[in-house]
Structures are given as structure tokens and as C-alpha cells.
Coordinates of C-alpha atoms in Angstrom, one line a residue:
X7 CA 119.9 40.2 40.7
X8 CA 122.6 42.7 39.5
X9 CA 122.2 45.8 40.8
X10 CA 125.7 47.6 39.2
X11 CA 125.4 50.6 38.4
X12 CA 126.1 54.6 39.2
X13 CA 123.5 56.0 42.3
X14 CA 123.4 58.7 43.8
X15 CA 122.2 59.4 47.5
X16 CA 120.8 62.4 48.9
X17 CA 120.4 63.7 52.4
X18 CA 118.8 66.1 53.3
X19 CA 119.1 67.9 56.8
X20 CA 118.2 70.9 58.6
X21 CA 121.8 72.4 58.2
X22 CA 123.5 70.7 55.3
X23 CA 122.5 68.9 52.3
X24 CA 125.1 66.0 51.5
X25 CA 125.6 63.9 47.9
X26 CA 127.1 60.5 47.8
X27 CA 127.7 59.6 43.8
X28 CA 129.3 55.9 44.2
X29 CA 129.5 53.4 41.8
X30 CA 128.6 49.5 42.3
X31 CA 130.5 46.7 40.6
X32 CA 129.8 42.9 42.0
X33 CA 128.8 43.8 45.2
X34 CA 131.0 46.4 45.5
X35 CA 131.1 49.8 46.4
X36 CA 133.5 52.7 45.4
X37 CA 132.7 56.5 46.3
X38 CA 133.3 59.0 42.9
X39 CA 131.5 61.5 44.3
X40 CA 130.8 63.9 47.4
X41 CA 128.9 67.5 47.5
X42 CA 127.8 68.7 50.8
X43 CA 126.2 72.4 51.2
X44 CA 124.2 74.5 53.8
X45 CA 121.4 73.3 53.6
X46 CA 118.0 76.4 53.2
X47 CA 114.2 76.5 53.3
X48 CA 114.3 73.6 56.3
X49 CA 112.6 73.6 59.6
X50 CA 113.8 70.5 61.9
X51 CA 114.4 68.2 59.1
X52 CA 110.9 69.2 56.6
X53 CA 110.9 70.9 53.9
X54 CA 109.2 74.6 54.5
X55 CA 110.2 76.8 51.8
X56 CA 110.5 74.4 48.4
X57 CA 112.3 77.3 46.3
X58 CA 114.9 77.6 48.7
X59 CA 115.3 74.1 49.8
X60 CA 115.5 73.2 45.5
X61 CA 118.4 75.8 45.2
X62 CA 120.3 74.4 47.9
X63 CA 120.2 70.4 46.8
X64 CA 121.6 71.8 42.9
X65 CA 124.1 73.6 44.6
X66 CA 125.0 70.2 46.8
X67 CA 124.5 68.1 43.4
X68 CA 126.6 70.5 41.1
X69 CA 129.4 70.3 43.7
X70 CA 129.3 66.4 43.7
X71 CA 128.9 66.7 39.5
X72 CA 132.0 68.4 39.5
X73 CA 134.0 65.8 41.9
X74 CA 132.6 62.7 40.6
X75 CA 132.8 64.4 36.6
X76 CA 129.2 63.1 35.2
X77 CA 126.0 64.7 35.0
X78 CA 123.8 63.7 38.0
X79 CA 119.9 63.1 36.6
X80 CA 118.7 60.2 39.0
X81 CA 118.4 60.3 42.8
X82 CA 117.8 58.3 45.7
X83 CA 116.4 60.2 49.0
X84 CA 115.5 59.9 52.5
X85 CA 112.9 61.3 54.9
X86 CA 112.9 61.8 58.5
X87 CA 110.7 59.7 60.5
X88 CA 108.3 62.6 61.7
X89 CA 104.6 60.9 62.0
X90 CA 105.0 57.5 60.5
X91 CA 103.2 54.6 61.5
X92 CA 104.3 50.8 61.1
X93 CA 101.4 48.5 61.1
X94 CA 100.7 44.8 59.8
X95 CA 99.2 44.4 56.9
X96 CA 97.8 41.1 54.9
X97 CA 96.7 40.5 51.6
X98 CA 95.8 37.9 49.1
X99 CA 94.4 37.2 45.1
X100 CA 93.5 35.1 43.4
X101 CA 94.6 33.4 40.4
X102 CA 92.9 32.8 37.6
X103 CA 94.5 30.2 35.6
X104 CA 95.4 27.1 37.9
X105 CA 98.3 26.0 35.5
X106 CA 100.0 29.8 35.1
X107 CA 102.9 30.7 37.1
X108 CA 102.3 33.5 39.1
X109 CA 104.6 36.8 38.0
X110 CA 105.4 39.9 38.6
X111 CA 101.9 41.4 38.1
X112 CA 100.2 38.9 40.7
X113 CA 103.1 39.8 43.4
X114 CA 102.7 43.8 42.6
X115 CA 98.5 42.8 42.9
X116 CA 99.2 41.0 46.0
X117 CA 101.0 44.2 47.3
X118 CA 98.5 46.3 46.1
X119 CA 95.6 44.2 47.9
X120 CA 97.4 44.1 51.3
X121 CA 97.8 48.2 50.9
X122 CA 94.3 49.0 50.5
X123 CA 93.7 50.8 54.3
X124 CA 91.7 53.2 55.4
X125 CA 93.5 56.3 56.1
X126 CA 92.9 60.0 56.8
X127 CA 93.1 62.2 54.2
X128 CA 96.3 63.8 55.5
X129 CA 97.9 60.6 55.3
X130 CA 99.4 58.3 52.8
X131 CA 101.0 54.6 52.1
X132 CA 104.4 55.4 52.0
X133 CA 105.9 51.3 51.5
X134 CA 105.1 48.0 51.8
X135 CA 107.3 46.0 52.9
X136 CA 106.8 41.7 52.2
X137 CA 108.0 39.4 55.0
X138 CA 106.4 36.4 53.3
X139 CA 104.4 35.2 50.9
X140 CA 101.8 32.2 51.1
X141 CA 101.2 29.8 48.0
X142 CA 98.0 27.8 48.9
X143 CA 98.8 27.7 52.6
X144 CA 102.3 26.5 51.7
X145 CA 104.0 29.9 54.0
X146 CA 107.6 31.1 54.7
X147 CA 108.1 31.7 50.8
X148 CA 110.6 35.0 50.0
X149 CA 109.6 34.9 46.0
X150 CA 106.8 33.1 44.6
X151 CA 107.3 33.7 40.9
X152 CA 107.6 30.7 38.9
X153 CA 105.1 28.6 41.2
X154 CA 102.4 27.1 40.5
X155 CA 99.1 28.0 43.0
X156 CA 95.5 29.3 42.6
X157 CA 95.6 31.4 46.1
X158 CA 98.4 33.6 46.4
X159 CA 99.1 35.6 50.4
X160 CA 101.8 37.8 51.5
X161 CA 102.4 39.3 55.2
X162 CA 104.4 42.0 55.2
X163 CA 104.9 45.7 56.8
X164 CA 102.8 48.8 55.5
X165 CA 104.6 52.1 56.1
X166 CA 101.9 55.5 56.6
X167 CA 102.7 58.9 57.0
X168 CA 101.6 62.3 56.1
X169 CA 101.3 63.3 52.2
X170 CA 102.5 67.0 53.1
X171 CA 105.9 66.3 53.5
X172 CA 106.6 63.9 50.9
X173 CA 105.3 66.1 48.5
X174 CA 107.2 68.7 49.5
X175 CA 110.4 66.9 49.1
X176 CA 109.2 65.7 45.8
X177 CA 108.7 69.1 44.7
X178 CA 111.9 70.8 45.6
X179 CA 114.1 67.4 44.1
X180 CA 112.0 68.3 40.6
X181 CA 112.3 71.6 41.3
X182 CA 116.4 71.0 41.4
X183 CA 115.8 69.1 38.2
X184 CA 116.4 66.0 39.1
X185 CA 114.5 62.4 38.4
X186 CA 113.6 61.0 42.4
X187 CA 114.0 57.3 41.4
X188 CA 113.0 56.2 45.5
X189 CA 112.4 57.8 48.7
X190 CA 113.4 56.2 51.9
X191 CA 112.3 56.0 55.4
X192 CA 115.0 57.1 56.7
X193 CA 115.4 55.0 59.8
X194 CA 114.7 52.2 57.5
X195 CA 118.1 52.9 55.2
X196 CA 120.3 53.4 58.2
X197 CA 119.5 49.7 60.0
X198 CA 121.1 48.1 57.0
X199 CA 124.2 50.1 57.4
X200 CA 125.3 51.0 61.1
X201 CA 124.4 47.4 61.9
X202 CA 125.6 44.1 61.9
X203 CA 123.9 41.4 61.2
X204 CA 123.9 39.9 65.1
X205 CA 122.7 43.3 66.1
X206 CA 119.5 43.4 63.0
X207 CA 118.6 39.7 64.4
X208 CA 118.8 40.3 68.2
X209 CA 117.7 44.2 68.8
X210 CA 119.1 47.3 68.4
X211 CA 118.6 50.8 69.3
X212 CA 120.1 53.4 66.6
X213 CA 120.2 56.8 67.9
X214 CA 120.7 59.3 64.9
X215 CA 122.1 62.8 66.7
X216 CA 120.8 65.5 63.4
X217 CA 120.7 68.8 63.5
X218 CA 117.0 69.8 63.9
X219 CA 116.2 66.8 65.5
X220 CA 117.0 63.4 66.9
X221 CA 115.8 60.2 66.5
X222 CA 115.7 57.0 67.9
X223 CA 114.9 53.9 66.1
X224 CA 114.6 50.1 67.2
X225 CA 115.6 47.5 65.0
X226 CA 114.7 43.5 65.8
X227 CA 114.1 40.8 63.8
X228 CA 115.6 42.4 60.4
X229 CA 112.5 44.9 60.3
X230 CA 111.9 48.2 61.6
X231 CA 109.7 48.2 65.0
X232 CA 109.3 51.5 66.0
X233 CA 110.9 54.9 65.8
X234 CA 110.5 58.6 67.9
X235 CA 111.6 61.1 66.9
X236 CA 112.4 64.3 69.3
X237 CA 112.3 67.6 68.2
X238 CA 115.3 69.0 69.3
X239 CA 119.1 68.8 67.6
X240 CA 122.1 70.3 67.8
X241 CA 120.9 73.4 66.3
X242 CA 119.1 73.6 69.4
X243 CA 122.8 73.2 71.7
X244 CA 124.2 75.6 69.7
X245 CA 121.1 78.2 70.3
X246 CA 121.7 77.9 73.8
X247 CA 125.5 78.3 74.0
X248 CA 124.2 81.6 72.1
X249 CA 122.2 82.8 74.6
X250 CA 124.3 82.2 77.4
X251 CA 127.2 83.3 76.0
X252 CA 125.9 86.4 74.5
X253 CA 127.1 85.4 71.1
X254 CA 126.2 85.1 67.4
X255 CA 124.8 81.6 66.0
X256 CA 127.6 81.1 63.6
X257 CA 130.2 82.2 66.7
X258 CA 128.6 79.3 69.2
X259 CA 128.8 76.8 66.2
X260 CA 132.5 77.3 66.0
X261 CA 132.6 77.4 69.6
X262 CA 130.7 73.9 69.7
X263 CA 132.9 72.5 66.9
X264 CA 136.2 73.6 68.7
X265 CA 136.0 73.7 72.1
X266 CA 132.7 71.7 73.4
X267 CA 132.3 68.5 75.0
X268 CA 129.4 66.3 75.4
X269 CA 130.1 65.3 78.9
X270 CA 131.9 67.7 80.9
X271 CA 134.1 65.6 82.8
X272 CA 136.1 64.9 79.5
X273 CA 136.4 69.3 79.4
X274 CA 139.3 71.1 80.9
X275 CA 139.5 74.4 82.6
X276 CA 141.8 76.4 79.9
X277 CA 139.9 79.1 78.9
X278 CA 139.4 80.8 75.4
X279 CA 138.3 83.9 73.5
X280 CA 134.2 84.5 72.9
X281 CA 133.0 87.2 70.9
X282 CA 130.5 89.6 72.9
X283 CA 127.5 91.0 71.0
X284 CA 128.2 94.7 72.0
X285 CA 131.7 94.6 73.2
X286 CA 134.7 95.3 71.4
X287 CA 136.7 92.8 73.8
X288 CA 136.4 89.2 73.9
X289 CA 135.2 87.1 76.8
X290 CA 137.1 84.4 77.9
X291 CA 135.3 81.3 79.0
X292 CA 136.4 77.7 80.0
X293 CA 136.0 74.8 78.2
X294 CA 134.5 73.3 81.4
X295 CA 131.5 75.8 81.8
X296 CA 130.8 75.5 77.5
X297 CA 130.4 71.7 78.2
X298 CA 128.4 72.6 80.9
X299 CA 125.9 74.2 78.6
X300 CA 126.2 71.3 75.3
X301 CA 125.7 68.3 78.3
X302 CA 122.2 70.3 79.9
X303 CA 120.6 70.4 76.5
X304 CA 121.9 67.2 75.6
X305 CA 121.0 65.6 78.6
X306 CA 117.3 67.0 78.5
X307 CA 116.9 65.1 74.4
X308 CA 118.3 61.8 75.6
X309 CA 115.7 61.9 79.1
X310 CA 113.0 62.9 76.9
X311 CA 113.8 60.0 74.5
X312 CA 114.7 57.3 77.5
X313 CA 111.3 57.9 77.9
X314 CA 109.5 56.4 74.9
X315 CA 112.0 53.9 74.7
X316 CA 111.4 52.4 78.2
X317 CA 107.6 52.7 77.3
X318 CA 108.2 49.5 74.8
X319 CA 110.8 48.0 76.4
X320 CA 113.6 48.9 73.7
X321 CA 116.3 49.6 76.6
X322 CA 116.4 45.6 77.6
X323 CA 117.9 44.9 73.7
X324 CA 120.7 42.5 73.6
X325 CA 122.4 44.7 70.9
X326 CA 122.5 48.0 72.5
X327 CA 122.5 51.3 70.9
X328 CA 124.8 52.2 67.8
X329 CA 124.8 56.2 67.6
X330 CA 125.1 58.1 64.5
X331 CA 124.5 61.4 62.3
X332 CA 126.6 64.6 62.5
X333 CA 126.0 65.2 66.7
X334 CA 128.1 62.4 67.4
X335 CA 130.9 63.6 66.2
X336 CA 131.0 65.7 69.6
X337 CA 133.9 64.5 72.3
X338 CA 132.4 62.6 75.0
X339 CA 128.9 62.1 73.8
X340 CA 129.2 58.6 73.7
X341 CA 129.6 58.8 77.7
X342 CA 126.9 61.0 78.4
X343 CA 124.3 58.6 76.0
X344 CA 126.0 55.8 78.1
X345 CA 124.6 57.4 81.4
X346 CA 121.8 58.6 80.3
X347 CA 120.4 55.2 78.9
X348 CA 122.1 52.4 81.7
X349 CA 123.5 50.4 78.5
X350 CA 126.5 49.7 75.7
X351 CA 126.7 52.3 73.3
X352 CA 128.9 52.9 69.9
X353 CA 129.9 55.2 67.8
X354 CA 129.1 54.3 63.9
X355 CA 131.5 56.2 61.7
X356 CA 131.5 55.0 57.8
X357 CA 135.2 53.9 56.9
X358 CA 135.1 55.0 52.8
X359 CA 137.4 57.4 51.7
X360 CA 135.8 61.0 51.9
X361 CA 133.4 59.5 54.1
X362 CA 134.6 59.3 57.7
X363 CA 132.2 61.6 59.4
X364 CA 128.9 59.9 61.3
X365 CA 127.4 62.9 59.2
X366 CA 127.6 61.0 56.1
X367 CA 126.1 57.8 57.2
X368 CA 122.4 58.6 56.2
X369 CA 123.2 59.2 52.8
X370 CA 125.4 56.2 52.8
X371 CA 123.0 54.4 54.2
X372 CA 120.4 55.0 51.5
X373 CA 122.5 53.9 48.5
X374 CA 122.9 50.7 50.3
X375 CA 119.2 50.1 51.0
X376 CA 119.2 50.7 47.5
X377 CA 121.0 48.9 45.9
X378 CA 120.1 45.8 48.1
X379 CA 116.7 45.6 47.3
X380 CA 115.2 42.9 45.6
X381 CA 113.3 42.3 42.7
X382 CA 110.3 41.2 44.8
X383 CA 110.6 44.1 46.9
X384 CA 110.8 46.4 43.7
X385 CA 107.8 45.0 42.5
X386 CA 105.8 45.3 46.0
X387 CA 107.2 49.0 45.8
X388 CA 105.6 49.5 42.8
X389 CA 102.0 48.9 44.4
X390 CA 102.4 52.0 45.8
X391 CA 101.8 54.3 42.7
X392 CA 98.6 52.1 42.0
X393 CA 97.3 51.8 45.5
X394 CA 97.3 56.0 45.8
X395 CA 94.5 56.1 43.7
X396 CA 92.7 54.1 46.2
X397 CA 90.5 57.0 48.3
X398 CA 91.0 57.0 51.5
X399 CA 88.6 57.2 53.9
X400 CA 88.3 58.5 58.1
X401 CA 88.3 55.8 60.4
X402 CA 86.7 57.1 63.4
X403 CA 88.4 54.1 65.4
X404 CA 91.7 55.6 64.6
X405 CA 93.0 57.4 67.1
X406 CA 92.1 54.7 69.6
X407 CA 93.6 51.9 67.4
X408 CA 96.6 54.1 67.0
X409 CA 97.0 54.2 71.0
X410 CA 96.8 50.8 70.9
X411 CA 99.6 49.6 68.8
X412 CA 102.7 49.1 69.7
X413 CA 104.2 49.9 66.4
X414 CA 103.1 53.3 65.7
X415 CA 104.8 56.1 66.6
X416 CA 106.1 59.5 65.1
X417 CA 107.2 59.1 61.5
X418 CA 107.5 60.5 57.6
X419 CA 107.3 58.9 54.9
X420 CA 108.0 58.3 51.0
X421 CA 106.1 57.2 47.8
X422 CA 108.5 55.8 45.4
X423 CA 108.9 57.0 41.8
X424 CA 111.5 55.1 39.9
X425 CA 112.6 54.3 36.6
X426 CA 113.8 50.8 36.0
X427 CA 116.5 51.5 33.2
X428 CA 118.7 53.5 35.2
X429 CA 118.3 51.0 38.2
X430 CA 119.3 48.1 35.6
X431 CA 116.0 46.4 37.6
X432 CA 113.5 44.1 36.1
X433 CA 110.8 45.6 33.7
X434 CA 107.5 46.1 35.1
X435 CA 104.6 45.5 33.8
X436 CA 103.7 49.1 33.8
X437 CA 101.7 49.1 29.8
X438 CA 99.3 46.5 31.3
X439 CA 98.5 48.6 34.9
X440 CA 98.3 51.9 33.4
X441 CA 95.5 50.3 31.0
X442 CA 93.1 49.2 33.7
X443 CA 90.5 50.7 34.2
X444 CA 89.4 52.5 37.8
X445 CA 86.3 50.1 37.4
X446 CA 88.5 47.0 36.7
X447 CA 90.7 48.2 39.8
X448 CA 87.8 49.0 42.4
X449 CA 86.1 45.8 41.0
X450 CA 89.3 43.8 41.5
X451 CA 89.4 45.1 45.3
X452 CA 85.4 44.5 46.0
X453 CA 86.5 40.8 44.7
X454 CA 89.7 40.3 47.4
X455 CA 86.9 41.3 49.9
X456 CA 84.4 39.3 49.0
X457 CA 87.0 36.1 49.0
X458 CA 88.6 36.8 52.2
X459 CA 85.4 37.1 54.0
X460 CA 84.0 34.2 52.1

């Protein structure tokens, strides 16, 4: 599949909004484009204001416009991974001519039948994600198109989360008058980019330092397993250097940029100037007692987080942890993670041009997810818009079956919306969905049931 073509990522965080316009040729990348700007109308990585959160991504996107010299209509975004589940799912058709192929519409009504779930009504499918499909019991098949079959499976990976947020990043990108072509899970993007393939295939913990909030994510097997996500960042370090300091925000952010230290052993005792909130003298204080300060808060996220992750056992992965996102930029860091969690840790810092900040990785991250996808996986995507007319309904068993899972944890989540031209991706066979009928649909999914249980 040839996926050249212009894209454009977009991050947005709790402090800045970043822009990554790169261009794809054969499989490769090259960067035209960077806008970053202070991010507004965020709380800990959601959306809370949408007018002010929509003015600050067209300021990011007019600054990458003007670097990268086109017009930016077409994004590609991520969302944190506040209140997602990951669950199993199944499904499987029928088809109805013996001697047909099976196409694109029987793999997006395949996808569509292993989304139908019963969810709350604050929650929605955000992805599904196929591992395999099954052509009369023959399994282990990546695309099934072009064979022959009257029974057609696929196991994959459904991704849920809550409708409120997605929406109102969906809002505020149309409110910047843009085209939102995909969202992400963010997590999802980033395991496809800070790691290798060895480290995808044996287990690997991604630690991704924001500034609202951090997140940990475990990668095994090539898929996503589970994520947490703590709500505390390094807006939250820089709050407290602050308060004990006796200083403004913007002051302890410099102060944390210039002079701090994630572990204080790596600090030295020369002093420097601190601006006092109602003196007209400066302060002087060490670089050993600000580190002092950064490593307490710090320390308290990664034990909190330590936690969860020795809950499921993600501390005993061969592949260790691979740290990332704007907070690990901070000297010694890497040390304190290292004794904090008892095992190897690494810094992931992209290497393009412009780009050489672990800030920048997320966005990077989702323009490769992007443009890696297949056309199978497109087509499953595509399930999505069809199986959100399904209504959901309250499972009173859910809170226990949610205990119960292994998989489910805090997440977000994202309902795709993308237009095929700009993608250069295959057509869909969108004419021929949008002219079923709800009967025809509800029909279609009474009929899965009634085979499956037959």
C-alpha cells in the first residue's frame, strides 16, 4: 500500500500545542514543517474550554503553515489515555454468495459485528483493532480479501472510552477549521515509535513524563496491554518549586528549565538568584535544595505509578522502560525512574532535524502510526462510524467485569473521521453503507446473533 503523501500531526498538551507537517516518499520521512504554541483551555491533558483550546491549535497550525509554506486542511490527533478500556472482542458474518470473494465491505461488517458491546451511555467504541481473521476455521489470516469462504471471523482488540472528551477535541479541531482525518490513542501511536521491534515483541514499559500528567503504558506482543495514567505532571513540580520558593509560576518554570535536577545527587551547591513575591531583593538558593524539591514530587508520581504496574506484573518485562514526552528532558531523571522502578531505563529522544526534544515524540509518533496503517486496518476503522449508531445499553455486570479484567484500566479515546483522498487510501464503500437502512443494520446484527448462538 502506498501511503506517500503530506500529514500533519497534532499534539495536544496541557502546556503546549505542537505541529509536525512531514512529508512521506517510499517509506520515507522528511519534516517541512514545525509549529509549537502555549497551549489554553486544557486541564491535565482534556480539553475544558473548546474556544480557547481552538484558538490556540490555529495559532500552533498557522506557525507550522508558515515554516512548512502550504495551507494545513487535514489532521491527524492524539488523545490521552484517561479512562480507556482494552478488551477482546470477536466477531463473525456470514457470506452470502459461496463463490464471491470476500471485500472490503465484509471485512468493515466483520468489524462492525465484533464492535457491537454493551456500553454505558457515557462511553463509546473508540477502535477496533484486528489481530486475525478466520476463513471457515482456516485462522492466523492478516487480510482475507480475495478468498473464497462462506463464514468469515476476526479477533481483534476493541478500544472504549468516554464520548466527552473525544468530542471535545473534535469540536475545538473544527472549531480551528481543520478536517480531523484520525484520532489516536495516544499510548497506541507512541509503541510504534520509541520502540524497537525486540522491545514491541518481548515487553515494554513506556513512561511518557507530560505536563498535566503522566502515563505509563505496557507494550507486549505488538499490541497495547494496558495503560495508567497519573494525574500529576510537571506542571504540578513546577507548582511546588512555587510554593516553596515563594515565587511566580512562570519564575519556577525557568527555574526548573535552568537550574533543576531530577535526582539531586547529579545537583551542585552553587547558588543562584530567585525572585521573591514581595521583596525587592532576590533570594539566592542552591541548586541542591531546588532538586530537592523537583525529586520529592517526582518521586511521589513514579511510587504512585510503581504501584499499578507491579499490580500486573509489567515490572518483570524483558524490555524495560523507554521514557519519553517533554519531563524527560530534566538532568538526572533517568536515575531517579531507575531507582524508583529496580530496572533499565532509556531516554527516547526523536533524531529528525527540528525534532530532538522527547517533547516532540507524541506528535511524531502519530504520523507514523499513521501512515503505517493498513488497508485492512482502515477498513476495520471505518466500522467505527457505523457501529456508533448502535445504542448502547447499561450492563449492570460492569463494574464487576471491569475489576475483573486485566486489561482495563484508565484511558481516552478517539472515533476516526477520515477522508480517503487526502490519505491516498483505498475507497470505501461508503455510497452502499450510508444507504442501509437502520432496519437492515439492526436486522443484520439480530442475524450474527442468531448464528453464533446457533
Amino acid at each position: 500500500m502506498d501511503n506517500s503523501g503530506i500529514y500533519v500531526g497534532l499534539d495536544i498538551g496541557t502546556t503546549s500545542i505542537k505541529v509536525i507537517v512531514a512529508e512521506y516518499v517510499q517509506g520515507q520521512m522528511n519534516v517541512i514543517g514545525v509549529g509549537s504554541e502555549r497551549s489554553d483551555g486544557m486541564n491535565r491533558g482534556v480539553i475544558v474550554d473548546i474556544d480557547k483550546a481552538a484558538y490556540a491549535i490555529k495559532r500552533a497550525v498557522e506557525s507550522a503553515e508558515r515554516k512548512a509554506n502550504i495551507q494545513i486542511h487535514d489532521v491527524v490527533a492524539g488523545v490521552p489515555a484517561n479512562l480507556l478500556k482494552i478488551e477482546n472482542c470477536r466477531g463473525m458474518i456470514a457470506i452470502s454468495d459461496s463463490s464471491r470473494e470476500i471485500n472490503n465491505q465484509d471485512v468493515i461488517s466483520v468489524a462492525n459485528a465484533a464492535s457491537v458491546h454493551n456500553l454505558p451511555p457515557e462511553q463509546e467504541v473508540i477502535d477496533v483493532l484486528p489481530d486475525e481473521f478466520i476463513v471457515d476455521g482456516f485462522d492466523g489470516i492478516k487480510d482475507p480479501r480475495g478468498m473464497v469462504g462462506v463464514r468469515l471471523e476476526m479477533n481483534g482488540t476493541l478500544l472504549t472510552g468516554p464520548k466527552t472528551i473525544v468530542h471535545n477535541l473534535k469540536r475545538a479541531i473544527r472549531q480551528a477549521g481543520l478536517n480531523l482525518v484520525d484520532v489516536i490513542v495516544n499510548p497506541l501511536a507512541l509503541g510504534k515509535t520509541v520502540l524497537n521491534d525486540g522491545e514491541q515483541d518481548f515487553g515494554t514499559v513506556i513512561l511518557d513524563l507530560g505536563a498535566g500528567q503522566t502515563t505509563a503504558s505496557v507494550i507486549h506482543d505488538y499490541q497495547l496491554k494496558y495503560t495508567y495514567v497519573e494525574q500529576e505532571g510537571g506542571q504540578f513540580v513546577t507548582k511546588d518549586i512555587s510554593v516553596v520558593l515563594n515565587t511566580s509560576l512562570e519564575d519556577a518554570e525557568k527555574l526548573k528549565v535552568q537550574y533543576g535536577y531530577g535526582w539531586t545527587a547529579d545537583a551542585s551547591s552553587e547558588t543562584f538568584p530567585v525572585n521573591i513575591v514581595g521583596q525587592n531583593e532576590p533570594a539566592a538558593v542552591s541548586e541542591e535544595y531546588l532538586s530537592e524539591i523537583i525529586e520529592a514530587r517526582l518521586e511521589q508520581i513514579f511510587t504512585n505509578i510503581k504501584k499499578q504496574l507491579e499490580a500486573v506484573g509489567a515490572l518483570d518485562m524483558p524490555g524495560g522502560m523507554v521514557v519519553t514526552g517533554g519531563g524527560a528532558a530534566l538532568p538526572g531523571v533517568t536515575d531517579l525512574i531507575q531507582d524508583v522502578f529496580g530496572m533499565n531505563v532509556k531516554i527516547f529522544v526523536p533524531d529528525q532535524m527540528g525534532l530532538r526534544h522527547p517533547g516532540f515524540s507524541q506528535s511524531l509518533a502519530l504520523l507514523n502510526y499513521e501512515v503505517s496503517l493498513s488497508e485492512v486496518s482502515i477498513l476495520a476503522k471505518s466500522a467505527m462510524v457505523e457501529s456508533s449508531r448502535v445504542v448502547p445499553e447499561q450492563d449492570d455486570n460492569y463494574a464487576s467485569s471491569e475489576d475483573q479484567s486485566t486489561n482495563q484500566t484508565n484511558y481516552q479515546q478517539a472515533q476516526p473521521e477520515r477522508p480517503i483522498k487526502e490519505t491516498k487510501r483505498p475507497k470505501q464503500p461508503k455510497q452502499q453503507t450510508a444507504q442501509t437502512s437502520t432496519q437492515d443494520r439492526l436486522a443484520s446484527v439480530r442475524k450474527w446473533f442468531s448464528d453464533f448462538f446457533d
